[in-house]
Every structure is written in C-alpha cells, then in structure tokens.
C-alpha cells in the first residue's frame, strides 16, 4: 500500500526519471554532423574571390569627385598647381615658400631646420639660402682673420 504522506515524494521522483520534452519535435534526433573541411575552404575561397572581383568592378565604374593629388593620390574638389612641376596637389600637400611666397607641392619643397622655427623653401630658394649662408661664413672668417 502507498502511504498518502509519501505520495508527493513519489510523484517528484518519477518526474526526475523522465526526460524533458524535445523542443524541436519528437522526430528530431541529434546527429553529429561531419564537415568536409576541404570543401568548406574551397567554398570560402570562391566566395571571397567573387566578392573581391565584384568590388573591383564597382571601383572601375565609380567617378571620382574632384582632382587627384599627385603626392598623396587622394581626390579633392579643390586642387592647387605647384609652381615648380605644374602638377595638381591637394591643400594638405601644398607648401608656401618663405622667401618667394609661391605655392609648391611637398615633393618640390624642402623644410629647413636651421633656425628656431621650421621654414619651408622651394628648391630654388633653398639653393640660394645655402649659397648665401656659405658666402656669409666665408666673409665672417676673413674678417676675423684680418682683426687678429
């Protein structure tokens, strides 16, 4: 005979032995899926190659906005012409010469670090600056030798 006091205990023990219901339906079983990694890698390679080729075709048809800078190759709506090489450059790649105040690209200009502040010179003005500097050193050495 079953004691009424033990009835809830027996009921709870019987529920522990049963499996919970399958949320995917009774016919669904768990099978281990084996993958063929070589086929997967081939598929990934083909898909990646297709995406790259599609993107490349899209770039060819794209019209750039503005002119291309010959220094950094970026496209800018506003382009400046270098006084030395006559090529177009963006604002970030242009420099103003300290001596002649003309516009030059960063290829046709040089930065001088001789003084406390950096100065930008075009090729011609940089040559003249160094020439004058050499001449002034020569004159200073001659004047000191005559003072002795």
GROMACS .gro file of C-alpha atoms in nm:
model
  148
    1UNK     CA    1   0.000   0.000   0.000
    2UNK     CA    2   0.106   0.355  -0.072
    3UNK     CA    3   0.116   0.590   0.216
    4UNK     CA    4  -0.058   0.922   0.140
    5UNK     CA    5   0.218   1.113   0.310
    6UNK     CA    6   0.478   0.981   0.064
    7UNK     CA    7   0.265   1.049  -0.245
    8UNK     CA    8   0.420   1.391  -0.330
    9UNK     CA    9   0.768   1.243  -0.282
   10UNK     CA   10   0.697   0.953  -0.518
   11UNK     CA   11   0.549   1.193  -0.774
   12UNK     CA   12   0.856   1.416  -0.766
   13UNK     CA   13   1.091   1.117  -0.803
   14UNK     CA   14   0.903   0.987  -1.105
   15UNK     CA   15   0.929   1.327  -1.274
   16UNK     CA   16   1.306   1.321  -1.226
   17UNK     CA   17   1.337   0.999  -1.422
   18UNK     CA   18   1.155   1.122  -1.731
   19UNK     CA   19   1.331   1.320  -2.000
   20UNK     CA   20   1.215   1.665  -2.079
   21UNK     CA   21   1.026   1.719  -2.400
   22UNK     CA   22   1.227   1.782  -2.721
   23UNK     CA   23   1.161   2.145  -2.834
   24UNK     CA   24   1.229   2.051  -3.199
   25UNK     CA   25   0.970   1.776  -3.220
   26UNK     CA   26   0.980   1.406  -3.144
   27UNK     CA   27   1.123   1.304  -3.483
   28UNK     CA   28   1.425   1.532  -3.442
   29UNK     CA   29   1.734   1.349  -3.331
   30UNK     CA   30   2.076   1.482  -3.264
   31UNK     CA   31   2.320   1.354  -3.520
   32UNK     CA   32   2.680   1.452  -3.525
   33UNK     CA   33   2.741   1.645  -3.845
   34UNK     CA   34   3.079   1.585  -4.001
   35UNK     CA   35   3.213   1.852  -4.229
   36UNK     CA   36   3.445   1.815  -4.517
   37UNK     CA   37   3.687   2.099  -4.442
   38UNK     CA   38   3.846   2.091  -4.787
   39UNK     CA   39   3.509   2.160  -4.949
   40UNK     CA   40   3.438   2.433  -4.695
   41UNK     CA   41   3.770   2.605  -4.764
   42UNK     CA   42   3.712   2.582  -5.139
   43UNK     CA   43   3.367   2.736  -5.092
   44UNK     CA   44   3.507   3.019  -4.876
   45UNK     CA   45   3.785   3.084  -5.129
   46UNK     CA   46   3.540   3.101  -5.421
   47UNK     CA   47   3.301   3.325  -5.231
   48UNK     CA   48   3.581   3.563  -5.123
   49UNK     CA   49   3.722   3.580  -5.474
   50UNK     CA   50   3.377   3.656  -5.614
   51UNK     CA   51   3.327   3.937  -5.360
   52UNK     CA   52   3.666   4.089  -5.441
   53UNK     CA   53   3.604   4.080  -5.814
   54UNK     CA   54   3.261   4.236  -5.772
   55UNK     CA   55   3.405   4.517  -5.559
   56UNK     CA   56   3.683   4.580  -5.811
   57UNK     CA   57   3.432   4.614  -6.093
   58UNK     CA   58   3.239   4.863  -5.880
   59UNK     CA   59   3.550   5.075  -5.830
   60UNK     CA   60   3.619   5.097  -6.204
   61UNK     CA   61   3.278   5.244  -6.275
   62UNK     CA   62   3.297   5.496  -5.991
   63UNK     CA   63   3.357   5.855  -6.096
   64UNK     CA   64   3.593   6.034  -5.854
   65UNK     CA   65   3.489   6.365  -5.704
   66UNK     CA   66   3.749   6.628  -5.783
   67UNK     CA   67   4.108   6.609  -5.897
   68UNK     CA   68   4.362   6.356  -5.781
   69UNK     CA   69   4.661   6.483  -5.585
   70UNK     CA   70   4.989   6.362  -5.733
   71UNK     CA   71   5.151   6.349  -5.387
   72UNK     CA   72   4.903   6.153  -5.173
   73UNK     CA   73   4.670   6.026  -5.451
   74UNK     CA   74   4.357   6.147  -5.271
   75UNK     CA   75   4.069   6.314  -5.452
   76UNK     CA   76   3.996   6.671  -5.361
   77UNK     CA   77   3.747   6.914  -5.510
   78UNK     CA   78   3.995   7.198  -5.479
   79UNK     CA   79   4.333   7.145  -5.644
   80UNK     CA   80   4.637   7.374  -5.641
   81UNK     CA   81   4.908   7.382  -5.906
   82UNK     CA   82   5.270   7.357  -5.798
   83UNK     CA   83   5.483   7.644  -5.931
   84UNK     CA   84   5.781   7.414  -5.989
   85UNK     CA   85   5.635   7.097  -6.150
   86UNK     CA   86   5.293   7.231  -6.260
   87UNK     CA   87   5.109   6.931  -6.118
   88UNK     CA   88   4.790   6.945  -5.914
   89UNK     CA   89   4.802   6.882  -5.541
   90UNK     CA   90   4.555   6.894  -5.255
   91UNK     CA   91   4.571   7.160  -4.985
   92UNK     CA   92   4.737   6.925  -4.733
   93UNK     CA   93   5.029   6.855  -4.968
   94UNK     CA   94   5.094   7.218  -5.069
   95UNK     CA   95   5.357   7.440  -4.905
   96UNK     CA   96   5.429   7.814  -4.928
   97UNK     CA   97   5.791   7.915  -4.973
   98UNK     CA   98   5.917   8.151  -4.701
   99UNK     CA   99   6.127   8.356  -4.943
  100UNK     CA  100   5.927   8.388  -5.266
  101UNK     CA  101   5.575   8.317  -5.122
  102UNK     CA  102   5.485   8.084  -5.412
  103UNK     CA  103   5.291   7.756  -5.379
  104UNK     CA  104   5.485   7.429  -5.410
  105UNK     CA  105   5.394   7.065  -5.356
  106UNK     CA  106   5.572   6.871  -5.083
  107UNK     CA  107   5.789   6.699  -5.349
  108UNK     CA  108   5.918   7.031  -5.483
  109UNK     CA  109   5.977   7.200  -5.148
  110UNK     CA  110   6.205   7.134  -4.855
  111UNK     CA  111   6.186   7.210  -4.485
  112UNK     CA  112   6.476   7.395  -4.329
  113UNK     CA  113   6.551   7.326  -3.962
  114UNK     CA  114   6.849   7.565  -3.917
  115UNK     CA  115   6.665   7.824  -3.707
  116UNK     CA  116   6.441   7.801  -3.404
  117UNK     CA  117   6.132   7.755  -3.624
  118UNK     CA  118   6.094   7.525  -3.925
  119UNK     CA  119   6.084   7.706  -4.257
  120UNK     CA  120   5.970   7.583  -4.596
  121UNK     CA  121   6.166   7.673  -4.907
  122UNK     CA  122   6.119   7.588  -5.270
  123UNK     CA  123   6.416   7.421  -5.442
  124UNK     CA  124   6.545   7.746  -5.591
  125UNK     CA  125   6.517   7.948  -5.270
  126UNK     CA  126   6.671   7.666  -5.067
  127UNK     CA  127   6.972   7.667  -5.301
  128UNK     CA  128   7.000   8.046  -5.271
  129UNK     CA  129   6.968   8.030  -4.891
  130UNK     CA  130   7.253   7.779  -4.859
  131UNK     CA  131   7.467   7.975  -5.103
  132UNK     CA  132   7.417   8.298  -4.906
  133UNK     CA  133   7.489   8.112  -4.583
  134UNK     CA  134   7.819   7.981  -4.722
  135UNK     CA  135   7.914   8.324  -4.850
  136UNK     CA  136   7.838   8.487  -4.516
  137UNK     CA  137   8.050   8.226  -4.335
  138UNK     CA  138   8.336   8.293  -4.577
  139UNK     CA  139   8.313   8.669  -4.517
  140UNK     CA  140   8.298   8.622  -4.138
  141UNK     CA  141   8.610   8.402  -4.135
  142UNK     CA  142   8.802   8.653  -4.350
  143UNK     CA  143   8.702   8.945  -4.125
  144UNK     CA  144   8.811   8.763  -3.809
  145UNK     CA  145   9.146   8.675  -3.959
  146UNK     CA  146   9.214   9.039  -4.050
  147UNK     CA  147   9.126   9.158  -3.699
  148UNK     CA  148   9.399   8.948  -3.544
   0.00000   0.00000   0.00000
